[in-house]
Amino acid sequence: MTQIIGFNNERYLKEQTAAILDRVAKFGNKLYLEFGGKLCFDYHAARVLPGYDPNVKMRLLQILKDKIDIIMCVHAGDIEKRRVRGDFGITYDDATLKLVDDLRKWDLDVIAVVITRFANQPSAAIFKNKLEHNGIKVYLHYPIQGYPANVDNVVSEEGFGKNEYVETRNPIVVVTGPGPGSGKLSVCLSQLYFENKGNIQAGYAKFETFPIWDLPLKHPVNIAYEAATADIGDFNMVDPFHLNAYDETTVNYNRDVESFPLLKLIFNKIFSAETATGKDDDSANDLLRWAKQPLYNSPTDMGVNRASFGITSDEIVKEAAKQELIRRYFRYNEEYMLGIEKIETVDRVMRLMEELSVKITDRMVVETARKAAAEAEAQAKGNEGIYCGAAIQLHDGRIVTGKNSQLLHASSSLILNATKVLANIPDEILLLSPHIINQISKYKEMVLDSESTSLDLEETMITLSISATTNPTAELAMKKLVDLKGCEMHMTHIPTPGDDVGLKRLGVNLTTDGKSSSNRLFVT
């Protein structure tokens, strides 16, 4: 079945490119563009806007390639604390390296990495050395006393003035980072401070996909964004500054609205007469005349997002966003069960679901997985007293189930069953020889001293790939693994590490009921 599409990437790219070029022209042909959200692999956007290319921002940068410089920034404290980016399960410093590599794959280069709030953290210093040894320029920005509230100190030689200035060449400077809190805005403001001191006209804009400013406040796509940020307490609101300035209702999120008055003061200070100290009086006067115009009247004004222009079916994206709400609920509930998240976050998403009359069971695979678990228990199958059910919805709408056993984890059983359905292989045909499975189980028990000898998904996929060398049916099934990407899946229990790795590599959209997959506290 063809994927249901509600978003047109080509139309979006055309509108978005024009909006950015129009904005840079308004600022004397120099624009610092803060890139929020995920620069690549934006799967949240792809889920709520069906048809959205997760790497469409990379395509946008390729279109603008001859006009852009890219600066990466990462917070020194995140490097020191080894903060982890949840979607990839890697630390922020590694995520920075990965992002540099990802950009290079698209023939886009990073001109510099800025380590923000650098205070001689040992790990950050090592990271700096590593980058420089690999030919990447590194600049240091330091903690600023009173940032951002003490505007007089922030916009001074003791504030932005003590940071290292990044030399740029092109009219558009994209400032991005591995995740939130990396210091993107601060880097943009610091650069504007130095540009203004050198009498160079330069402006600032923000590129962030969500919330979509020209969709209604309670549109499911915007509510799905609230759910995605429920853990940090973000919420959407009508932009009061935009409403007051233009009598037009637009949507922004609370932190941008709350910080706007202070940000406006910083902009005014940066472009004031006392900051511009260049030797060329004529250029300084030109700059000051230009700067007397209000930079922005509202947080919405700062944005250049044109995502709404790519939406081709409002009904399709509404339904997709409702499904994302359910996924977020399950994710936060699982994290709560693991002790990572607060119950208030789970409750917050449940309230958002209630606003849209969305129920957990609106996710088709949930009840099916639970029934599979109940069947396993009724038939006394399971393993070690755990009865796990799993279900996956294929792209053609068919739902396949799997259960755990002494031989296989539920996810292993499910994925094998799904490939058989996709390849039209009769259910009674075995893809893996029981003899091979038993040999691996013995190896796990005797050599690895493993508590559990049943095969997790990663082990199962390796076994399938080996079997495919001598078994044409297994080879046929293995070729169907790629067709599982983007499929919806639910499990009654939290996947083990080996299951989790395998499911991430397959690219399925997994939710769970948050039950422990083992009677043991330490699960391998």
Short mmCIF file of C-alpha atoms in Angstrom, two decimals:
data_model
loop_
_atom_site.label_atom_id
_atom_site.label_comp_id
_atom_site.label_asym_id
_atom_site.label_seq_id
_atom_site.Cartn_x
_atom_site.Cartn_y
_atom_site.Cartn_z
CA MET A 1 0.00 0.00 0.00
CA THR A 2 1.27 3.49 -0.86
CA GLN A 3 2.07 5.64 2.17
CA ILE A 4 -0.62 8.22 2.96
CA ILE A 5 0.83 11.63 2.12
CA GLY A 6 -0.18 14.93 3.68
CA PHE A 7 2.92 17.01 2.98
CA ASN A 8 4.64 18.16 -0.22
CA ASN A 9 8.40 18.60 0.21
CA GLU A 10 8.98 20.40 -3.10
CA ARG A 11 6.36 23.04 -2.38
CA TYR A 12 7.75 23.51 1.10
CA LEU A 13 11.34 23.87 -0.15
CA LYS A 14 10.32 26.51 -2.68
CA GLU A 15 8.51 28.62 -0.06
CA GLN A 16 11.14 28.11 2.64
CA THR A 17 14.05 29.04 0.38
CA ALA A 18 12.29 32.22 -0.74
CA ALA A 19 11.50 33.20 2.87
CA ILE A 20 15.14 32.86 3.98
CA LEU A 21 16.50 34.78 0.98
CA ASP A 22 13.93 37.52 1.54
CA ARG A 23 14.93 37.81 5.19
CA VAL A 24 18.67 38.04 4.50
CA ALA A 25 18.01 40.81 1.96
CA LYS A 26 16.29 42.86 4.67
CA PHE A 27 19.42 42.81 6.82
CA GLY A 28 21.99 44.18 4.42
CA ASN A 29 22.83 40.72 3.10
CA LYS A 30 24.11 39.22 6.39
CA LEU A 31 21.88 36.98 8.48
CA TYR A 32 22.56 34.76 11.48
CA LEU A 33 20.00 31.99 11.25
CA GLU A 34 19.43 29.98 14.43
CA PHE A 35 18.46 26.45 13.42
CA GLY A 36 16.33 24.92 16.17
CA GLY A 37 15.08 21.34 16.34
CA LYS A 38 16.76 18.52 14.49
CA LEU A 39 18.83 19.47 11.46
CA CYS A 40 18.60 15.96 10.04
CA PHE A 41 16.70 12.77 10.83
CA ASP A 42 13.69 14.80 12.04
CA TYR A 43 11.41 11.85 12.65
CA HIS A 44 8.95 13.79 14.81
CA ALA A 45 8.17 16.03 11.84
CA ALA A 46 7.97 13.00 9.55
CA ARG A 47 5.46 11.33 11.88
CA VAL A 48 3.12 14.31 12.30
CA LEU A 49 3.45 15.51 8.69
CA PRO A 50 3.18 12.27 6.64
CA GLY A 51 5.32 12.64 3.54
CA TYR A 52 7.76 15.04 5.21
CA ASP A 53 11.33 14.05 4.35
CA PRO A 54 13.24 13.71 7.67
CA ASN A 55 16.25 15.22 5.87
CA VAL A 56 14.42 18.00 4.03
CA LYS A 57 16.40 20.62 5.99
CA MET A 58 19.59 19.15 4.52
CA ARG A 59 18.06 19.55 1.08
CA LEU A 60 17.23 23.16 1.96
CA LEU A 61 20.84 23.81 2.96
CA GLN A 62 22.04 22.23 -0.27
CA ILE A 63 19.87 24.66 -2.24
CA LEU A 64 21.44 27.54 -0.30
CA LYS A 65 24.91 25.96 -0.28
CA ASP A 66 26.74 28.78 -2.06
CA LYS A 67 25.27 31.37 0.32
CA ILE A 68 25.80 29.73 3.72
CA ASP A 69 28.39 29.12 6.41
CA ILE A 70 27.58 26.58 9.13
CA ILE A 71 28.60 27.01 12.77
CA MET A 72 28.07 24.18 15.24
CA CYS A 73 27.82 24.94 18.95
CA VAL A 74 27.81 22.65 21.97
CA HIS A 75 27.61 23.47 25.67
CA ALA A 76 30.79 22.60 27.61
CA GLY A 77 28.69 21.47 30.56
CA ASP A 78 26.85 18.94 28.40
CA ILE A 79 30.19 17.50 27.29
CA GLU A 80 31.39 17.28 30.89
CA LYS A 81 28.15 15.67 32.15
CA ARG A 82 28.07 13.33 29.15
CA ARG A 83 24.52 14.40 28.37
CA VAL A 84 22.82 11.90 26.05
CA ARG A 85 20.73 12.66 22.98
CA GLY A 86 17.72 10.38 23.39
CA ASP A 87 16.90 9.51 19.79
CA PHE A 88 20.38 8.13 19.01
CA GLY A 89 21.47 7.21 22.53
CA ILE A 90 24.82 9.00 22.12
CA THR A 91 26.45 11.81 24.11
CA TYR A 92 26.27 15.42 22.93
CA ASP A 93 29.95 15.54 21.98
CA ASP A 94 29.55 12.40 19.87
CA ALA A 95 26.30 13.82 18.47
CA THR A 96 28.27 16.91 17.40
CA LEU A 97 30.81 14.74 15.57
CA LYS A 98 28.00 12.72 13.98
CA LEU A 99 26.27 15.90 12.82
CA VAL A 100 29.51 17.13 11.21
CA ASP A 101 29.79 13.77 9.42
CA ASP A 102 26.12 13.87 8.38
CA LEU A 103 26.55 17.35 6.90
CA ARG A 104 29.64 16.23 4.99
CA LYS A 105 27.63 13.38 3.45
CA TRP A 106 25.41 16.09 1.98
CA ASP A 107 28.50 17.99 0.75
CA LEU A 108 28.00 20.64 3.44
CA ASP A 109 30.92 21.67 5.63
CA VAL A 110 31.05 23.14 9.12
CA ILE A 111 33.36 26.16 9.23
CA ALA A 112 33.72 26.07 13.02
CA VAL A 113 32.57 24.55 16.29
CA VAL A 114 31.88 26.91 19.20
CA ILE A 115 32.15 25.43 22.69
CA THR A 116 29.79 27.56 24.76
CA ARG A 117 30.03 28.41 28.48
CA PHE A 118 33.57 27.07 28.50
CA ALA A 119 35.11 27.13 31.98
CA ASN A 120 38.10 24.82 31.48
CA GLN A 121 36.04 21.66 31.88
CA PRO A 122 38.54 18.81 31.29
CA SER A 123 36.26 16.83 28.96
CA ALA A 124 35.46 19.95 26.92
CA ALA A 125 39.19 20.73 26.59
CA ILE A 126 39.84 17.18 25.34
CA PHE A 127 36.96 17.54 22.87
CA LYS A 128 38.46 20.83 21.63
CA ASN A 129 41.81 19.14 21.04
CA LYS A 130 40.16 16.26 19.20
CA LEU A 131 38.33 18.61 16.83
CA GLU A 132 41.44 20.69 16.14
CA HIS A 133 43.52 17.57 15.49
CA ASN A 134 40.94 16.67 12.85
CA GLY A 135 41.24 20.04 11.13
CA ILE A 136 38.10 21.68 12.56
CA LYS A 137 38.39 25.24 13.87
CA VAL A 138 37.20 25.64 17.45
CA TYR A 139 36.16 28.87 19.18
CA LEU A 140 35.45 29.38 22.86
CA HIS A 141 32.58 31.31 24.40
CA TYR A 142 32.63 31.87 28.12
CA PRO A 143 30.06 32.12 30.93
CA ILE A 144 28.72 35.67 31.15
CA GLN A 145 27.76 37.02 34.55
CA GLY A 146 24.09 37.98 34.66
CA TYR A 147 23.23 36.47 31.26
CA PRO A 148 20.73 37.27 29.90
CA ALA A 149 19.03 39.63 32.39
CA ASN A 150 21.92 42.04 33.05
CA VAL A 151 21.81 43.59 29.58
CA ASP A 152 24.44 46.26 30.26
CA ASN A 153 27.00 43.63 31.26
CA VAL A 154 25.96 41.09 28.62
CA VAL A 155 26.38 43.59 25.76
CA SER A 156 29.82 44.83 26.78
CA GLU A 157 33.50 43.96 26.63
CA GLU A 158 33.00 41.88 29.78
CA GLY A 159 30.08 40.03 28.21
CA PHE A 160 29.92 39.14 24.53
CA GLY A 161 33.17 41.04 24.08
CA LYS A 162 35.23 38.35 25.82
CA ASN A 163 34.00 35.63 23.47
CA GLU A 164 36.01 34.60 20.43
CA TYR A 165 34.64 36.00 17.18
CA VAL A 166 34.01 33.50 14.39
CA GLU A 167 35.00 34.87 10.99
CA THR A 168 32.38 34.13 8.35
CA ARG A 169 32.36 34.62 4.61
CA ASN A 170 28.84 34.06 3.28
CA PRO A 171 25.64 36.10 3.73
CA ILE A 172 23.75 33.38 5.65
CA VAL A 173 25.31 31.90 8.77
CA VAL A 174 23.48 28.81 9.99
CA VAL A 175 24.00 28.29 13.72
CA THR A 176 23.02 24.84 14.93
CA GLY A 177 23.87 22.27 17.58
CA PRO A 178 23.34 18.69 18.72
CA GLY A 179 20.31 19.55 20.85
CA PRO A 180 18.55 22.12 23.05
CA GLY A 181 20.63 24.20 25.43
CA SER A 182 23.69 24.22 23.19
CA GLY A 183 23.89 28.03 23.14
CA LYS A 184 22.73 28.74 19.59
CA LEU A 185 20.98 32.03 20.41
CA SER A 186 23.89 33.26 22.52
CA VAL A 187 26.33 32.53 19.67
CA CYS A 188 24.14 34.48 17.23
CA LEU A 189 23.91 37.46 19.60
CA SER A 190 27.66 37.39 20.28
CA GLN A 191 28.37 37.44 16.56
CA LEU A 192 25.93 40.33 16.05
CA TYR A 193 27.75 42.24 18.77
CA PHE A 194 31.08 41.89 16.94
CA GLU A 195 29.57 42.59 13.51
CA ASN A 196 28.01 45.80 14.82
CA LYS A 197 31.29 46.91 16.40
CA GLY A 198 32.83 46.47 12.97
CA ASN A 199 30.00 48.48 11.37
CA ILE A 200 28.69 45.49 9.45
CA GLN A 201 24.93 45.29 8.98
CA ALA A 202 23.75 41.89 10.16
CA GLY A 203 20.49 40.50 11.44
CA TYR A 204 19.05 37.50 13.21
CA ALA A 205 16.26 35.07 12.42
CA LYS A 206 15.03 31.81 13.86
CA PHE A 207 14.31 28.65 11.91
CA GLU A 208 12.18 26.22 13.90
CA THR A 209 9.52 23.92 12.47
CA PHE A 210 7.28 23.67 15.54
CA PRO A 211 4.97 25.03 16.70
CA ILE A 212 3.67 26.00 13.28
CA TRP A 213 2.87 29.66 13.81
CA ASP A 214 0.05 30.00 11.27
CA LEU A 215 -1.90 26.90 12.34
CA PRO A 216 -4.52 27.25 15.12
CA LEU A 217 -3.34 27.06 18.72
CA LYS A 218 -5.27 23.83 19.31
CA HIS A 219 -4.43 22.21 15.99
CA PRO A 220 -3.31 18.59 16.65
CA VAL A 221 0.10 19.25 15.03
CA ASN A 222 0.79 22.03 17.53
CA ILE A 223 -0.58 19.99 20.43
CA ALA A 224 1.71 17.11 19.36
CA TYR A 225 4.62 19.55 19.74
CA GLU A 226 3.46 20.33 23.28
CA ALA A 227 3.47 16.60 23.99
CA ALA A 228 7.00 16.30 22.57
CA THR A 229 8.22 18.95 25.02
CA ALA A 230 6.02 17.96 27.98
CA ASP A 231 9.11 16.85 29.91
CA ILE A 232 10.49 20.40 29.98
CA GLY A 233 7.10 22.03 30.52
CA ASP A 234 6.88 23.95 27.25
CA PHE A 235 3.44 24.96 26.06
CA ASN A 236 2.02 26.84 23.09
CA MET A 237 0.28 30.17 23.36
CA VAL A 238 -1.05 32.99 21.22
CA ASP A 239 1.77 35.48 20.61
CA PRO A 240 0.52 38.60 22.46
CA PHE A 241 3.17 40.85 20.91
CA HIS A 242 2.15 39.86 17.39
CA LEU A 243 -1.53 40.28 18.22
CA ASN A 244 -0.87 43.75 19.61
CA ALA A 245 1.35 44.84 16.70
CA TYR A 246 -0.67 43.45 13.79
CA ASP A 247 -4.06 42.36 15.20
CA GLU A 248 -3.19 38.90 13.87
CA THR A 249 -3.41 35.66 15.86
CA THR A 250 -0.28 33.52 15.63
CA VAL A 251 1.15 30.71 17.75
CA ASN A 252 4.48 30.56 19.55
CA TYR A 253 5.78 28.68 22.54
CA ASN A 254 5.99 30.10 26.03
CA ARG A 255 9.76 30.46 26.35
CA ASP A 256 10.06 32.55 23.18
CA VAL A 257 7.18 34.77 24.28
CA GLU A 258 8.51 35.15 27.83
CA SER A 259 12.04 35.98 26.70
CA PHE A 260 11.07 38.38 23.89
CA PRO A 261 11.06 41.64 25.92
CA LEU A 262 14.54 40.86 27.25
CA LEU A 263 15.78 39.78 23.83
CA LYS A 264 14.48 43.04 22.38
CA LEU A 265 16.49 44.97 24.99
CA ILE A 266 19.62 43.03 24.02
CA PHE A 267 19.04 43.78 20.33
CA ASN A 268 18.54 47.48 21.09
CA LYS A 269 21.75 47.54 23.14
CA ILE A 270 23.74 45.72 20.44
CA PHE A 271 22.64 48.22 17.80
CA SER A 272 22.99 51.30 20.01
CA ALA A 273 25.43 54.15 19.28
CA GLU A 274 27.70 53.22 22.20
CA THR A 275 28.26 49.71 20.81
CA ALA A 276 29.14 50.75 17.26
CA THR A 277 32.74 51.96 17.56
CA GLY A 278 34.15 51.50 14.09
CA LYS A 279 36.56 53.97 12.56
CA ASP A 280 34.48 54.54 9.44
CA ASP A 281 32.04 57.25 10.59
CA ASP A 282 29.93 57.08 7.41
CA SER A 283 29.40 53.33 7.68
CA ALA A 284 28.71 53.69 11.41
CA ASN A 285 26.06 56.34 10.75
CA ASP A 286 24.49 54.18 8.04
CA LEU A 287 24.37 51.30 10.48
CA LEU A 288 22.78 53.41 13.21
CA ARG A 289 20.12 54.79 10.84
CA TRP A 290 19.33 51.20 9.82
CA ALA A 291 19.27 50.02 13.44
CA LYS A 292 16.73 52.67 14.51
CA GLN A 293 14.08 50.54 12.83
CA PRO A 294 12.61 47.97 15.25
CA LEU A 295 14.37 44.69 14.55
CA TYR A 296 11.25 42.69 15.35
CA ASN A 297 7.85 43.45 16.86
CA SER A 298 7.14 39.92 18.05
CA PRO A 299 8.68 36.47 18.51
CA THR A 300 6.66 35.33 15.49
CA ASP A 301 8.37 38.03 13.42
CA MET A 302 11.74 36.45 14.22
CA GLY A 303 10.80 33.14 12.61
CA VAL A 304 11.11 32.19 8.95
CA ASN A 305 9.20 28.90 9.15
CA ARG A 306 7.02 28.02 6.14
CA ALA A 307 6.06 24.45 7.09
CA SER A 308 2.34 25.12 6.68
CA PHE A 309 2.84 25.76 2.96
CA GLY A 310 3.85 22.12 2.52
CA ILE A 311 0.67 20.70 4.08
CA THR A 312 -1.53 19.21 1.35
CA SER A 313 -4.13 17.48 3.54
CA ASP A 314 -5.13 18.95 6.87
CA GLU A 315 -7.13 15.85 7.79
CA ILE A 316 -4.18 13.51 7.22
CA VAL A 317 -1.79 15.57 9.35
CA LYS A 318 -4.42 15.96 12.09
CA GLU A 319 -4.83 12.20 12.37
CA ALA A 320 -1.05 11.65 12.27
CA ALA A 321 -0.57 14.19 15.05
CA LYS A 322 -3.16 12.44 17.22
CA GLN A 323 -1.25 9.19 16.79
CA GLU A 324 1.94 10.99 17.84
CA LEU A 325 0.21 12.07 21.06
CA ILE A 326 -0.41 8.42 21.91
CA ARG A 327 3.22 7.51 21.14
CA ARG A 328 4.44 10.29 23.43
CA TYR A 329 2.16 9.11 26.22
CA PHE A 330 3.59 5.59 26.03
CA ARG A 331 7.16 6.90 25.82
CA TYR A 332 6.82 9.06 28.92
CA ASN A 333 4.99 6.29 30.77
CA GLU A 334 7.84 3.87 30.00
CA GLU A 335 10.40 6.45 31.15
CA TYR A 336 8.37 6.94 34.34
CA MET A 337 8.45 3.20 35.01
CA LEU A 338 12.23 3.28 34.51
CA GLY A 339 12.54 6.14 37.01
CA ILE A 340 13.65 8.66 34.37
CA GLU A 341 10.51 10.78 34.02
CA LYS A 342 8.04 12.37 36.45
CA ILE A 343 4.41 11.24 36.69
CA GLU A 344 3.39 14.88 36.07
CA THR A 345 4.77 14.60 32.53
CA VAL A 346 2.67 11.50 31.86
CA ASP A 347 -0.42 13.26 33.24
CA ARG A 348 0.29 16.35 31.13
CA VAL A 349 0.24 14.31 27.91
CA MET A 350 -2.90 12.48 29.02
CA ARG A 351 -4.64 15.86 29.43
CA LEU A 352 -3.54 16.85 25.92
CA MET A 353 -5.00 13.58 24.61
CA GLU A 354 -8.27 14.33 26.40
CA GLU A 355 -8.40 17.76 24.73
CA LEU A 356 -8.55 15.98 21.36
CA SER A 357 -10.68 13.04 22.60
CA VAL A 358 -7.84 10.65 21.81
CA LYS A 359 -7.71 7.26 23.56
CA ILE A 360 -4.77 4.87 24.00
CA THR A 361 -6.67 2.18 22.12
CA ASP A 362 -6.90 4.45 19.05
CA ARG A 363 -3.44 3.06 18.36
CA MET A 364 -4.36 -0.12 16.50
CA VAL A 365 -1.46 -2.29 17.65
CA VAL A 366 -2.01 -1.77 21.39
CA GLU A 367 -4.97 -4.07 21.98
CA THR A 368 -3.58 -6.66 19.55
CA ALA A 369 -0.28 -6.86 21.45
CA ARG A 370 -2.12 -7.17 24.77
CA LYS A 371 -4.27 -9.99 23.38
CA ALA A 372 -1.12 -11.79 22.20
CA ALA A 373 0.30 -11.55 25.74
CA ALA A 374 -2.95 -12.89 27.21
CA GLU A 375 -2.86 -15.81 24.75
CA ALA A 376 0.74 -16.61 25.72
CA GLU A 377 -0.24 -16.72 29.38
CA ALA A 378 -3.38 -18.80 28.70
CA GLN A 379 -1.28 -21.29 26.73
CA ALA A 380 1.46 -21.26 29.41
CA LYS A 381 4.07 -20.34 26.76
CA GLY A 382 6.11 -17.25 27.68
CA ASN A 383 9.46 -17.53 29.43
CA GLU A 384 10.43 -17.46 33.11
CA GLY A 385 6.94 -16.33 34.11
CA ILE A 386 6.95 -13.35 31.72
CA TYR A 387 4.27 -13.30 29.02
CA CYS A 388 5.11 -10.65 26.45
CA GLY A 389 2.98 -9.84 23.44
CA ALA A 390 4.00 -7.74 20.44
CA ALA A 391 2.16 -6.45 17.38
CA ILE A 392 3.21 -4.55 14.25
CA GLN A 393 1.05 -2.86 11.64
CA LEU A 394 2.49 -3.24 8.16
CA HIS A 395 2.23 -0.44 5.62
CA ASP A 396 -0.65 -2.25 3.89
CA GLY A 397 -2.66 -2.22 7.12
CA ARG A 398 -2.21 -5.87 8.10
CA ILE A 399 -1.31 -6.52 11.74
CA VAL A 400 1.12 -9.29 12.70
CA THR A 401 1.74 -10.57 16.23
CA GLY A 402 4.49 -12.31 18.16
CA LYS A 403 4.98 -13.77 21.64
CA ASN A 404 8.00 -14.57 23.76
CA SER A 405 9.14 -18.13 24.37
CA GLN A 406 12.10 -20.06 25.74
CA LEU A 407 13.70 -19.76 22.29
CA LEU A 408 12.90 -16.20 21.17
CA HIS A 409 12.03 -12.81 22.62
CA ALA A 410 8.63 -11.43 21.57
CA SER A 411 10.22 -8.85 19.25
CA SER A 412 12.30 -11.59 17.60
CA SER A 413 9.22 -13.74 17.03
CA LEU A 414 7.27 -10.74 15.74
CA ILE A 415 9.88 -9.58 13.23
CA LEU A 416 10.34 -13.09 11.84
CA ASN A 417 6.56 -13.44 11.49
CA ALA A 418 6.29 -10.04 9.81
CA THR A 419 8.95 -10.87 7.21
CA LYS A 420 7.15 -14.14 6.46
CA VAL A 421 3.89 -12.28 5.87
CA LEU A 422 5.61 -9.73 3.62
CA ALA A 423 7.40 -12.46 1.65
CA ASN A 424 4.27 -14.68 1.44
CA ILE A 425 6.08 -17.50 3.26
CA PRO A 426 3.68 -20.02 4.85
CA ASP A 427 3.50 -19.75 8.63
CA GLU A 428 4.53 -23.37 9.20
CA ILE A 429 7.90 -22.91 7.44
CA LEU A 430 10.73 -22.20 9.89
CA LEU A 431 13.19 -19.45 8.95
CA LEU A 432 15.70 -20.47 11.62
CA SER A 433 16.70 -24.02 12.38
CA PRO A 434 15.81 -25.01 15.98
CA HIS A 435 19.21 -26.73 16.09
CA ILE A 436 21.01 -23.42 15.38
CA ILE A 437 18.88 -21.57 17.96
CA ASN A 438 19.67 -24.24 20.55
CA GLN A 439 23.40 -24.01 19.81
CA ILE A 440 23.34 -20.23 20.29
CA SER A 441 21.38 -20.67 23.52
CA LYS A 442 23.99 -23.13 24.79
CA TYR A 443 26.76 -20.68 23.87
CA LYS A 444 24.99 -17.89 25.80
CA GLU A 445 24.60 -20.14 28.83
CA MET A 446 27.97 -21.92 28.88
CA VAL A 447 30.35 -19.25 27.51
CA LEU A 448 28.65 -15.92 28.21
CA ASP A 449 27.10 -17.10 31.48
CA SER A 450 23.88 -15.37 30.41
CA GLU A 451 20.86 -15.48 32.72
CA SER A 452 18.52 -15.72 29.71
CA THR A 453 19.24 -17.98 26.77
CA SER A 454 16.39 -16.93 24.48
CA LEU A 455 17.46 -14.87 21.45
CA ASP A 456 16.91 -11.13 21.44
CA LEU A 457 16.20 -9.30 18.19
CA GLU A 458 19.79 -8.32 17.42
CA GLU A 459 20.92 -11.93 17.86
CA THR A 460 17.97 -13.14 15.79
CA MET A 461 18.74 -10.84 12.86
CA ILE A 462 22.38 -11.96 12.84
CA THR A 463 21.22 -15.58 12.87
CA LEU A 464 18.79 -14.86 10.03
CA SER A 465 21.53 -13.26 7.93
CA ILE A 466 23.80 -16.28 8.42
CA SER A 467 20.96 -18.69 7.61
CA ALA A 468 20.27 -16.72 4.42
CA THR A 469 23.61 -17.89 2.97
CA THR A 470 22.29 -21.47 2.68
CA ASN A 471 18.52 -21.03 2.98
CA PRO A 472 16.80 -19.20 0.08
CA THR A 473 13.62 -18.78 2.14
CA ALA A 474 15.56 -17.06 4.93
CA GLU A 475 17.21 -14.83 2.31
CA LEU A 476 13.78 -13.88 0.95
CA ALA A 477 12.62 -12.99 4.47
CA MET A 478 15.78 -11.01 5.22
CA LYS A 479 15.22 -8.82 2.15
CA LYS A 480 11.84 -7.80 3.60
CA LEU A 481 13.36 -6.32 6.77
CA VAL A 482 13.74 -2.93 5.05
CA ASP A 483 9.97 -2.84 4.47
CA LEU A 484 9.40 -2.59 8.22
CA LYS A 485 10.85 0.93 8.45
CA GLY A 486 8.22 3.35 9.69
CA CYS A 487 5.79 0.62 10.75
CA GLU A 488 3.86 1.03 14.00
CA MET A 489 4.70 -1.49 16.73
CA HIS A 490 3.61 -2.09 20.32
CA MET A 491 4.94 -4.41 23.03
CA THR A 492 3.47 -5.14 26.42
CA HIS A 493 6.94 -5.13 27.96
CA ILE A 494 10.00 -2.88 27.74
CA PRO A 495 12.48 -4.26 25.16
CA THR A 496 15.79 -5.61 26.42
CA PRO A 497 18.94 -3.77 25.25
CA GLY A 498 19.42 -6.24 22.37
CA ASP A 499 15.79 -5.85 21.31
CA ASP A 500 15.98 -2.07 21.56
CA VAL A 501 19.09 -1.84 19.37
CA GLY A 502 17.54 -4.11 16.74
CA LEU A 503 14.24 -2.22 16.66
CA LYS A 504 16.01 1.14 16.34
CA ARG A 505 18.02 -0.19 13.39
CA LEU A 506 14.85 -1.41 11.71
CA GLY A 507 13.31 2.05 12.18
CA VAL A 508 9.96 0.96 13.60
CA ASN A 509 7.85 3.33 15.71
CA LEU A 510 7.75 1.41 18.99
CA THR A 511 5.57 1.94 22.05
CA THR A 512 5.30 -0.26 25.14
CA ASP A 513 3.09 -0.72 28.20
CA GLY A 514 6.16 -0.18 30.36
CA LYS A 515 6.21 -3.58 32.06
CA SER A 516 9.60 -5.06 32.94
CA SER A 517 10.81 -7.69 30.48
CA SER A 518 12.42 -9.74 33.25
CA ASN A 519 11.94 -10.76 36.86
CA ARG A 520 15.51 -9.55 37.42
CA LEU A 521 16.32 -5.90 38.13
CA PHE A 522 19.41 -5.93 35.89
CA VAL A 523 18.32 -6.79 32.35
CA THR A 524 20.81 -7.68 29.62
#
